[in-house]
mmCIF file of C-alpha atoms in Angstrom:
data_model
loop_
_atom_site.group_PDB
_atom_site.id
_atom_site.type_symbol
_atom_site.label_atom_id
_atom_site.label_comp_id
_atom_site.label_asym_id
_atom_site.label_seq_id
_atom_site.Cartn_x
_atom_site.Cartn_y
_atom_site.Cartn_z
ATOM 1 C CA UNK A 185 13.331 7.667 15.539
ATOM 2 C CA UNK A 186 16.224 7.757 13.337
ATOM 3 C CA UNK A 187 16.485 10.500 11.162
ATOM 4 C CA UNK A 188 13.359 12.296 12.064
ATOM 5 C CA UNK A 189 14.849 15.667 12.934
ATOM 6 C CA UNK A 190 16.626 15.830 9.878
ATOM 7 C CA UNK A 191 14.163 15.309 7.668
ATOM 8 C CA UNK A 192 11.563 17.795 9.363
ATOM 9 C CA UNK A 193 14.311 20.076 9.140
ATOM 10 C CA UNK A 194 15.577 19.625 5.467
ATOM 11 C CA UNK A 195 11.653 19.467 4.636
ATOM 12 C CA UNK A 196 11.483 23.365 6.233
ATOM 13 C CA UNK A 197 8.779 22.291 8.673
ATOM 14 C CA UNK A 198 9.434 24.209 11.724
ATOM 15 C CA UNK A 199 6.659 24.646 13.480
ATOM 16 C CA UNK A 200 7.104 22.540 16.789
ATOM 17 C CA UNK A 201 3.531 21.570 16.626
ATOM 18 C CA UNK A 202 3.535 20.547 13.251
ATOM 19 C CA UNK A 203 7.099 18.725 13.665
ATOM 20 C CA UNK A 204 5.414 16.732 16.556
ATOM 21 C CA UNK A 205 2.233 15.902 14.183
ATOM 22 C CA UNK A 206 4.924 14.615 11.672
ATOM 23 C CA UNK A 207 6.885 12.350 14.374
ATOM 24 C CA UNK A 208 3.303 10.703 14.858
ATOM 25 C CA UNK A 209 2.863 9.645 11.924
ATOM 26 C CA UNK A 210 5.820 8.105 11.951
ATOM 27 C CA UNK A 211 6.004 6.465 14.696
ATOM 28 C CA UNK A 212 2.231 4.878 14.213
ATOM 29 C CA UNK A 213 4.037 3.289 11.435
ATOM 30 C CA UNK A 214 6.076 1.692 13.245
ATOM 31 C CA UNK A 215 3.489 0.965 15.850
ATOM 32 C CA UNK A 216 1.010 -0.936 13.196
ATOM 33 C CA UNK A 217 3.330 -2.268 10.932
ATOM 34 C CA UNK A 218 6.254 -3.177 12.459
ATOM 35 C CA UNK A 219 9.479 -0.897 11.049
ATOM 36 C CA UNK A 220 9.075 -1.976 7.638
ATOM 37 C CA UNK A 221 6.958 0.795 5.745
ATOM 38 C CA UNK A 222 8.613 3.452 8.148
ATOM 39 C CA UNK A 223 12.480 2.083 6.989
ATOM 40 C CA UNK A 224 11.343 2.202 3.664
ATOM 41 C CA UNK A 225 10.715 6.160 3.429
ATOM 42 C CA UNK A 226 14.380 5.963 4.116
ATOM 43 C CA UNK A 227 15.390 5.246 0.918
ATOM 44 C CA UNK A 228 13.411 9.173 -0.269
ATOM 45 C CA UNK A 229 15.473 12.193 0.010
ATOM 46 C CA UNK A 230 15.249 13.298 3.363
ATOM 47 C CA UNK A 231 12.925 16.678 2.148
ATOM 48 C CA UNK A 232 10.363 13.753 1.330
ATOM 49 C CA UNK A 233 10.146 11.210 3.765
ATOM 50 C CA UNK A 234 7.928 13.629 6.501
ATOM 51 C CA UNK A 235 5.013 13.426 3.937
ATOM 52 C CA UNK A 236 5.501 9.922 3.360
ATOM 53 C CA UNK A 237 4.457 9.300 6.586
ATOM 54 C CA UNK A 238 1.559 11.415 6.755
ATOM 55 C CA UNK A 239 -0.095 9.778 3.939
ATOM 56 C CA UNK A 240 0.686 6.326 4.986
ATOM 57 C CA UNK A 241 -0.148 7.020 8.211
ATOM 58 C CA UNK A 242 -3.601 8.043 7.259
ATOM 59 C CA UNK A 243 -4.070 5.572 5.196
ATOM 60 C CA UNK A 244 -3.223 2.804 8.323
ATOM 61 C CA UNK A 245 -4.723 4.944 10.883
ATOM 62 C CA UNK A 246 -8.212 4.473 8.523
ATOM 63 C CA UNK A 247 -7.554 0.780 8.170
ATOM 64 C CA UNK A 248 -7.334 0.402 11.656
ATOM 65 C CA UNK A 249 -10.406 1.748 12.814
ATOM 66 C CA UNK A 250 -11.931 -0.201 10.470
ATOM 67 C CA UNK A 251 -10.478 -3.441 11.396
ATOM 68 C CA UNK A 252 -10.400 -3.369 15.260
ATOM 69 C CA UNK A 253 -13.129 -3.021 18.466
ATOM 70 C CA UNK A 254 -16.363 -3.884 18.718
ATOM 71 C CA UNK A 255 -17.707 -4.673 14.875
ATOM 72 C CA UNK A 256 -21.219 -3.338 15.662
ATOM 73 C CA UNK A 257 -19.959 0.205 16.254
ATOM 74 C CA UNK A 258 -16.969 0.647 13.799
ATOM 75 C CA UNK A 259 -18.682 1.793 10.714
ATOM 76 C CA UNK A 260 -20.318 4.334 13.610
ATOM 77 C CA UNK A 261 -16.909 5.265 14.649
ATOM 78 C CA UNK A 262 -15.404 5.698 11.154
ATOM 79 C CA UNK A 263 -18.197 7.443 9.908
ATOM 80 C CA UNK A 264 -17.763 10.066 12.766
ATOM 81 C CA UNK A 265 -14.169 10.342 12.253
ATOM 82 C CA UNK A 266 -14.020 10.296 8.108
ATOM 83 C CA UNK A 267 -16.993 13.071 8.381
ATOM 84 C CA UNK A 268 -14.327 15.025 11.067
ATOM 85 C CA UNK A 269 -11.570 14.516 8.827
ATOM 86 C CA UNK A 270 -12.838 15.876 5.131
ATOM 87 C CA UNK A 271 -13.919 18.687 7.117
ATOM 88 C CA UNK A 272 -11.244 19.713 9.198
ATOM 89 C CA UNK A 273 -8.798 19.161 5.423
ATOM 90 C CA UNK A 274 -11.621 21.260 3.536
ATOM 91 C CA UNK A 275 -11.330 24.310 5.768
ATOM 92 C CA UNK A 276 -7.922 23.815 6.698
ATOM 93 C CA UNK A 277 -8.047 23.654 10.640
ATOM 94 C CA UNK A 278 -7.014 19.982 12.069
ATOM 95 C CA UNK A 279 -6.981 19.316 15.192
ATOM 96 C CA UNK A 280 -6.501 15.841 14.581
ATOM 97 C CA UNK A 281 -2.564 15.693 14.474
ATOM 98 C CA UNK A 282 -2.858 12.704 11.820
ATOM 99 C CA UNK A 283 -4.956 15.667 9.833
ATOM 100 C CA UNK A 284 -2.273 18.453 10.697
ATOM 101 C CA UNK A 285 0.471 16.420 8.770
ATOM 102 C CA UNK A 286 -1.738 15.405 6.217
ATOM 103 C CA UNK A 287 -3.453 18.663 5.447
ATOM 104 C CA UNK A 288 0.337 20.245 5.440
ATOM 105 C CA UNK A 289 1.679 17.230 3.010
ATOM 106 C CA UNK A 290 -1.697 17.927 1.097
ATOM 107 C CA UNK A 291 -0.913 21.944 0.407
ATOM 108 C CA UNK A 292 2.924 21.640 -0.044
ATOM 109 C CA UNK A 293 2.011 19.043 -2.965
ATOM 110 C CA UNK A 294 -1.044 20.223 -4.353
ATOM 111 C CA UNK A 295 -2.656 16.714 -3.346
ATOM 112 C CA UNK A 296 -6.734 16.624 -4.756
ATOM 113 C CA UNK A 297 -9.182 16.447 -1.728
ATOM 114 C CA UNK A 298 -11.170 14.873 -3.586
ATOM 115 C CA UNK A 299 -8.882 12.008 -3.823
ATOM 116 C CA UNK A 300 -9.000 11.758 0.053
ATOM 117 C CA UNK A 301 -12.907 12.113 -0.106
ATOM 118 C CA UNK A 302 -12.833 8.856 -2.435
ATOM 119 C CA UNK A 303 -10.407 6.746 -0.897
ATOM 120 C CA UNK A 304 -11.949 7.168 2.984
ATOM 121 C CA UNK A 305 -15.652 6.120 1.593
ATOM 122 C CA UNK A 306 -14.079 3.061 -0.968
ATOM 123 C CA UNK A 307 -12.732 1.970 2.349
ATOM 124 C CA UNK A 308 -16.464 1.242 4.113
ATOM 125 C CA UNK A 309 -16.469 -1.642 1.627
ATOM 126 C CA UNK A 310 -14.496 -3.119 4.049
ATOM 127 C CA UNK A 311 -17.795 -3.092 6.520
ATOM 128 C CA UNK A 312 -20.564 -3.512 3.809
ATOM 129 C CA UNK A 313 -19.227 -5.536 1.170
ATOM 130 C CA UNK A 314 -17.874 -9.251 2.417
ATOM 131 C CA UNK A 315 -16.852 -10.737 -1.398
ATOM 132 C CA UNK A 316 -16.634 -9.661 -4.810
ATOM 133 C CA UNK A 317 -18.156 -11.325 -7.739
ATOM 134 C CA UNK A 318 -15.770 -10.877 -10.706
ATOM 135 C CA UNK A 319 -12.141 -9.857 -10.734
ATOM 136 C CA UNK A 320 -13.356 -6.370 -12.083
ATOM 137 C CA UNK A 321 -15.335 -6.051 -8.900
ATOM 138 C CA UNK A 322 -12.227 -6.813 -6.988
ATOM 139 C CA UNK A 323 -9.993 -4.553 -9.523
ATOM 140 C CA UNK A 324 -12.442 -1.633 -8.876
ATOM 141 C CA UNK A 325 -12.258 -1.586 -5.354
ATOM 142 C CA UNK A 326 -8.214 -2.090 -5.485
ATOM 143 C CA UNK A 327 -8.198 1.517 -7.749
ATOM 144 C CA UNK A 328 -10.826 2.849 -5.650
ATOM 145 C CA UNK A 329 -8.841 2.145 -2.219
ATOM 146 C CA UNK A 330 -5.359 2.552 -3.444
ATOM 147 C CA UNK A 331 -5.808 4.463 -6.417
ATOM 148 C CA UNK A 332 -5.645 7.859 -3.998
ATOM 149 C CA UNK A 333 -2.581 7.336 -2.065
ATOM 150 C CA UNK A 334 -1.106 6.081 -5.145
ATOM 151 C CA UNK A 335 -1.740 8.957 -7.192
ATOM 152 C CA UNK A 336 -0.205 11.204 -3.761
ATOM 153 C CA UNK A 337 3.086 9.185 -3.768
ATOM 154 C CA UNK A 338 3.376 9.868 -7.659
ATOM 155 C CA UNK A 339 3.277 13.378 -6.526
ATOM 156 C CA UNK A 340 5.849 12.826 -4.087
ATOM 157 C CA UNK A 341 8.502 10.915 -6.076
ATOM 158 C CA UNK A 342 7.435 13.694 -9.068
ATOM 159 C CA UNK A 343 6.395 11.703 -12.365
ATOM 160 C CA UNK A 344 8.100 12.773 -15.166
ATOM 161 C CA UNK A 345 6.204 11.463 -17.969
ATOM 162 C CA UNK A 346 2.548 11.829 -18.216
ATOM 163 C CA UNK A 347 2.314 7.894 -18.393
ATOM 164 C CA UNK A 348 3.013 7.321 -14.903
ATOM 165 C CA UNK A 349 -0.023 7.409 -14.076
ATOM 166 C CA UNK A 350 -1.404 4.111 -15.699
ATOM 167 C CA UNK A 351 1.843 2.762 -14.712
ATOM 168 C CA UNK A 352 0.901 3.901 -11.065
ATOM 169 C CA UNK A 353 -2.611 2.517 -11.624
ATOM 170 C CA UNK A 354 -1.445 -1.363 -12.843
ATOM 171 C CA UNK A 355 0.823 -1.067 -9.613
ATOM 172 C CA UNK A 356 -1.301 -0.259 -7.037
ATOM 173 C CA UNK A 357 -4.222 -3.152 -8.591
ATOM 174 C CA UNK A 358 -0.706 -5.241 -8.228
ATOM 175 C CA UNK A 359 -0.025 -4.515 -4.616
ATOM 176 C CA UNK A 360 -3.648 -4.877 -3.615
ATOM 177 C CA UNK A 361 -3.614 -8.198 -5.412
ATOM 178 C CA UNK A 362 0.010 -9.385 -3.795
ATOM 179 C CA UNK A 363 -2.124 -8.438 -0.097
ATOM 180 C CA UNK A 364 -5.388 -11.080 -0.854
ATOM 181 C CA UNK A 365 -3.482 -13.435 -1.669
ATOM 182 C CA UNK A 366 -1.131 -12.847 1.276
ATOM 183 C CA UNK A 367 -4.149 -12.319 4.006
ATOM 184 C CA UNK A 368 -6.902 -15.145 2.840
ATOM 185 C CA UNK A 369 -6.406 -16.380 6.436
ATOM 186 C CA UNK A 370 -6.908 -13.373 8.127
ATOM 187 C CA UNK A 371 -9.321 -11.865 6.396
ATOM 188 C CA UNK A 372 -11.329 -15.192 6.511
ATOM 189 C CA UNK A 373 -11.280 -14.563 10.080
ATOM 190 C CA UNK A 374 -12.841 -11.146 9.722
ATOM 191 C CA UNK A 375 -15.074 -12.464 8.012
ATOM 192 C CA UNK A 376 -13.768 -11.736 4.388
ATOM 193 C CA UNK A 377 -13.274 -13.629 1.134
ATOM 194 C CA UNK A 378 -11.693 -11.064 -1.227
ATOM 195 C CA UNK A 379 -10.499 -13.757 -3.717
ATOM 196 C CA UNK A 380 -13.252 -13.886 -6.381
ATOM 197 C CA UNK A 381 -15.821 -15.821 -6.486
ATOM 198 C CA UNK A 382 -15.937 -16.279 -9.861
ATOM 199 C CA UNK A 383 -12.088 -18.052 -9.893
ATOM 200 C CA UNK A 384 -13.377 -19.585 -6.768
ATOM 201 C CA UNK A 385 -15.636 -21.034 -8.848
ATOM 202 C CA UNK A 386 -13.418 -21.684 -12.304
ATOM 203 C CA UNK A 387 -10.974 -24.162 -9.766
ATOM 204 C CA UNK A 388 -13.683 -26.032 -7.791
ATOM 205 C CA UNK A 389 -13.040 -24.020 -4.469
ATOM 206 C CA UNK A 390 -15.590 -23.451 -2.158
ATOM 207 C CA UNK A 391 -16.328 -20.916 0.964
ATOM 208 C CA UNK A 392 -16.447 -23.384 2.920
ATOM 209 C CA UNK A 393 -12.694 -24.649 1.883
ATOM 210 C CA UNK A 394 -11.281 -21.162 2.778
ATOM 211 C CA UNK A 395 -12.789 -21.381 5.860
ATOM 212 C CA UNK A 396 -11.364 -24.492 6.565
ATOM 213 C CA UNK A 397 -7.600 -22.721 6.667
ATOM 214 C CA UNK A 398 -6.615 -26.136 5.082
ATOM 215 C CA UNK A 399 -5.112 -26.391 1.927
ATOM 216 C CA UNK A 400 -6.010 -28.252 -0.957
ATOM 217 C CA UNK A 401 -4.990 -28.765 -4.415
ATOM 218 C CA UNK A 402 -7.988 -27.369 -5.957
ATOM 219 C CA UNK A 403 -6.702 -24.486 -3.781
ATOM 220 C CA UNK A 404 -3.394 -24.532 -4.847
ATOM 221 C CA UNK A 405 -4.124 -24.178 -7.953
ATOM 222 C CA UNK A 406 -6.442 -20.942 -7.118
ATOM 223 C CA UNK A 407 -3.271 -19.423 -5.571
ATOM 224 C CA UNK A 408 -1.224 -20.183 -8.134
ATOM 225 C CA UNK A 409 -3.464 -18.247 -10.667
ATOM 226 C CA UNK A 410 -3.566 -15.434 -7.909
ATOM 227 C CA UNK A 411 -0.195 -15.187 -8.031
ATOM 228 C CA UNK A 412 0.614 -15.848 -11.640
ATOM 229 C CA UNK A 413 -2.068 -12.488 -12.277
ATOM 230 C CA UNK A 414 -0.259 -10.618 -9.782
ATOM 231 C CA UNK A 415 3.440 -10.826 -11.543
ATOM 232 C CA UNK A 416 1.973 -9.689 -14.436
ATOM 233 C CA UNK A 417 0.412 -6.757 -13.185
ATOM 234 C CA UNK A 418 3.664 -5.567 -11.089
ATOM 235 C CA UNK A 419 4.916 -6.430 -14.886
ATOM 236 C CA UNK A 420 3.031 -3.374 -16.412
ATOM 237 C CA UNK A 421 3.547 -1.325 -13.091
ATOM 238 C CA UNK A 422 6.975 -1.248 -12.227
ATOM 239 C CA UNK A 423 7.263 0.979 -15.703
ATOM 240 C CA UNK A 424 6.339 3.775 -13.240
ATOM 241 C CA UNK A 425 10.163 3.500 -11.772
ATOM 242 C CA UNK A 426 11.354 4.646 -14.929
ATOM 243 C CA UNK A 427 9.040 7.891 -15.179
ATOM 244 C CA UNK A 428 9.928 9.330 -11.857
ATOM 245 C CA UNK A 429 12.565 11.159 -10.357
ATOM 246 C CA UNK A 430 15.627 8.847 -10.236
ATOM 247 C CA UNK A 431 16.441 9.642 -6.969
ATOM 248 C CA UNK A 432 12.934 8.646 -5.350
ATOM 249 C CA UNK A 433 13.193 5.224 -7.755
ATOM 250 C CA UNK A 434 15.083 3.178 -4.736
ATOM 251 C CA UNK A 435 11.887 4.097 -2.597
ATOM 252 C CA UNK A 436 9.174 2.702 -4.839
ATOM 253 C CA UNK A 437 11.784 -0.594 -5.772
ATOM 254 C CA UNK A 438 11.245 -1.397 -2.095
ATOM 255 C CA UNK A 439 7.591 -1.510 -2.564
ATOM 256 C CA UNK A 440 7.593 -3.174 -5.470
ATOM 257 C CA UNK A 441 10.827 -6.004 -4.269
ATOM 258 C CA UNK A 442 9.426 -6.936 -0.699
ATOM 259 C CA UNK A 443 5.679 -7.696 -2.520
ATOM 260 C CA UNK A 444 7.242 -9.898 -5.082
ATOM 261 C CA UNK A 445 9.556 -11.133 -2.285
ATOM 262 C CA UNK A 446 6.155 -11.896 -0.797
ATOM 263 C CA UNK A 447 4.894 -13.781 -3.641
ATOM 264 C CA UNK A 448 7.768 -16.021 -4.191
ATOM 265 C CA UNK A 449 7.541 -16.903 -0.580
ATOM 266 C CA UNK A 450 4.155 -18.321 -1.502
ATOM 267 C CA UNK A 451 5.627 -20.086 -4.524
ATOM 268 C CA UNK A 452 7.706 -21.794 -2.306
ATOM 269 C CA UNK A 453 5.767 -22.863 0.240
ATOM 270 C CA UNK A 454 4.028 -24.892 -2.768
ATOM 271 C CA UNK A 455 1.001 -22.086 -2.318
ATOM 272 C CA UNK A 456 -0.366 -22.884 1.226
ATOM 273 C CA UNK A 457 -1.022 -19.562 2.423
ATOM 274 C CA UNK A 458 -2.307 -21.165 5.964
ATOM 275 C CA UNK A 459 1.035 -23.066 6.354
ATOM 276 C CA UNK A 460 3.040 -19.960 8.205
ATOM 277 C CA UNK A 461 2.846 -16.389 8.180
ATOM 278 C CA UNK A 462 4.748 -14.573 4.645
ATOM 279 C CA UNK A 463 6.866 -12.222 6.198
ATOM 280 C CA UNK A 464 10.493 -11.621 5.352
ATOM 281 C CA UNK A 465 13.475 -13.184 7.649
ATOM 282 C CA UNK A 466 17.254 -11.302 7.928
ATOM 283 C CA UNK A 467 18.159 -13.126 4.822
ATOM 284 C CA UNK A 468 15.236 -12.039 2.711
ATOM 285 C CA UNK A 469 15.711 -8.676 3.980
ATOM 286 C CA UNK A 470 19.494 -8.765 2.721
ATOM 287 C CA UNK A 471 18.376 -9.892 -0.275
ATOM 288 C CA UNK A 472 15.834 -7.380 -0.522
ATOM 289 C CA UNK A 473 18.166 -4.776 -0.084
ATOM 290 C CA UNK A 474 20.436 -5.958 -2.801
ATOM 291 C CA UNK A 475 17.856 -6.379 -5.431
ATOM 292 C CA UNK A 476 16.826 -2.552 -4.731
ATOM 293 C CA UNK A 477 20.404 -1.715 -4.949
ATOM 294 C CA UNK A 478 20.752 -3.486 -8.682
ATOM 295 C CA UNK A 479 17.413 -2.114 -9.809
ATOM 296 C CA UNK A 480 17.932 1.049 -8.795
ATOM 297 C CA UNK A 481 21.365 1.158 -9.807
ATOM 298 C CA UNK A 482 21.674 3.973 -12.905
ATOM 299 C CA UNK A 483 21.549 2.477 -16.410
ATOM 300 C CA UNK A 484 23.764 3.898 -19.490
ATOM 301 C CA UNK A 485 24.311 2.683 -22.896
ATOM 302 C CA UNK A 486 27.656 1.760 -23.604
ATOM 303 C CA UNK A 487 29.909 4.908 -23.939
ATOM 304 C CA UNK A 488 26.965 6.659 -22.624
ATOM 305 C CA UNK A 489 28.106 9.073 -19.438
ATOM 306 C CA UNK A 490 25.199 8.764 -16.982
ATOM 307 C CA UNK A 491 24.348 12.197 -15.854
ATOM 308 C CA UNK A 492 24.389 12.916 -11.517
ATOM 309 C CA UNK A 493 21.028 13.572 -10.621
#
């Protein structure tokens, strides 16, 4: 893919095998989701974007496993390869390739296994736990899942300031959030109702409704209050952009544009998430681009020089 050799090489990873481990990862994100997560590592410094993919691509490579073959054997099947994993990343010999990148990522920036031991159990919820009660159930599962590669991207784009981190934190609950909403139909069909049932509850909404993939304005108004919570969580989380490295800040604007991008699309299709799929067309995409471009662009004071990072 574009731009793969030079990054390897400006990261120093020259070990063919590894390199190769590395192109994988990229190129499964572009396999699962489309070129979209992949072309946004673009906007990193080239040194970075290798170890952006590994940890997104273990991140999808979990989710997938989870989410696809027979449903009576995949919590067998993840179990065997989580169990494989933590090993193979606690002694430091993967075989897995997924592993070799990750385990290389994991040692050049002093990730926390531990993280990776929390994050690939939080994600069995997916197989045991089919709706949450209260929004603190579903706000402790969104830290719990996303807390861990959040916390490894902080390392990647280098906080500056110690309070990235509960910046990072109110993000992550926000992109989690901006997904429910976004999925209801699909993860209805799996079997899922992630919204919670206690707001199904405060609008009138039943199981039953969701199920129906037929929107409603008891509904609407649900989704509205989904989305309304959402904002104001990437409201406290975006702060993280500003206590980071500024030249990583264009990467994590991405992230944080084409989810609210995602959310206004639901705003304007009057909140019927069954109506037709949220994804972003060429023009949202341009527009995308530009609003990265003006947040990212470097702010000064008036007849304040702006240093070159």
């Amino acid at each position: 893919m574009l731009g793969d050799r030079g990054a390897l090489d400006r990261a120093g990873i020259t070990d063919p095998v590894l390199r190769e481990a590395y192109r994988l990862c990229g190129r499964l994100l572009v396999a699962v989701d489309g070129r979209s997560n992949w072309a946004g590592t673009l906007l990193l410094p080239p040194e970075k974007r290798p170890h952006a993919w590994a940890v997104y691509a273990l991140a999808r490579w979990a989710d997938q496993l989870l989410d696809s073959g027979d449903p009576q054997e995949r919590a067998g099947r993840y179990e065997v390869w989580r169990q494989r994993m933590l090993t193979d990343l606690r002694c430091g010999r993967c075989t897995d390739p997924l592993g070799q990148a990750f385990a290389h990522t994991a040692q050049v920036y002093g990730f926390d296994l531990d993280d990776v031991e929390t994050m690939l159990a939080a994600w069995l919820r997916d197989l045991e736990v089919s709706e949450y009660a209260t929004w603190q159930e579903l706000r402790d599962y969104s830290e719990a899942i996303n807390g861990p590669p959040g916390r490894m991207i902080l390392r990647l784009v280098e906080a500056v300031d110690a309070r990235a981190d509960r910046a990072m934190t109110e993000l992550v609950v926000a992109l989690q959030l901006a997904n429910v909403v976004r999925d209801v139909g699909e993860d209805i069909r799996l079997g899922r109702i992630y919204l919670p049932t206690e707001d199904l509850r405060r609008f009138g909404v039943t199981p039953d409704e969701l199920r129906a993939a037929r929107i409603t304005p008891r509904l609407r108004r649900l989704i509205r209050f989904e989305v309304q919570r959402a904002r104001a969580l990437f409201a406290c989380g975006m702060e993280v952009t500003e206590l980071i490295r500024p030249r990583c800040r264009p990467f994590v604007w991405a992230v944080i544009e084409r989810n609210l991008a995602t959310l206004a699309q639901v705003e304007r299709h009057g909140y019927d998430i069954f109506a037709r799929p949220t994804t972003l067309g060429g023009r949202g995409l341009a527009s995308l681009a530009f609003q990265v471009g003006v947040r990212s662009w470097p702010r000064k004071a008036p007849g304040v020089l702006v240093a070159r990072q």
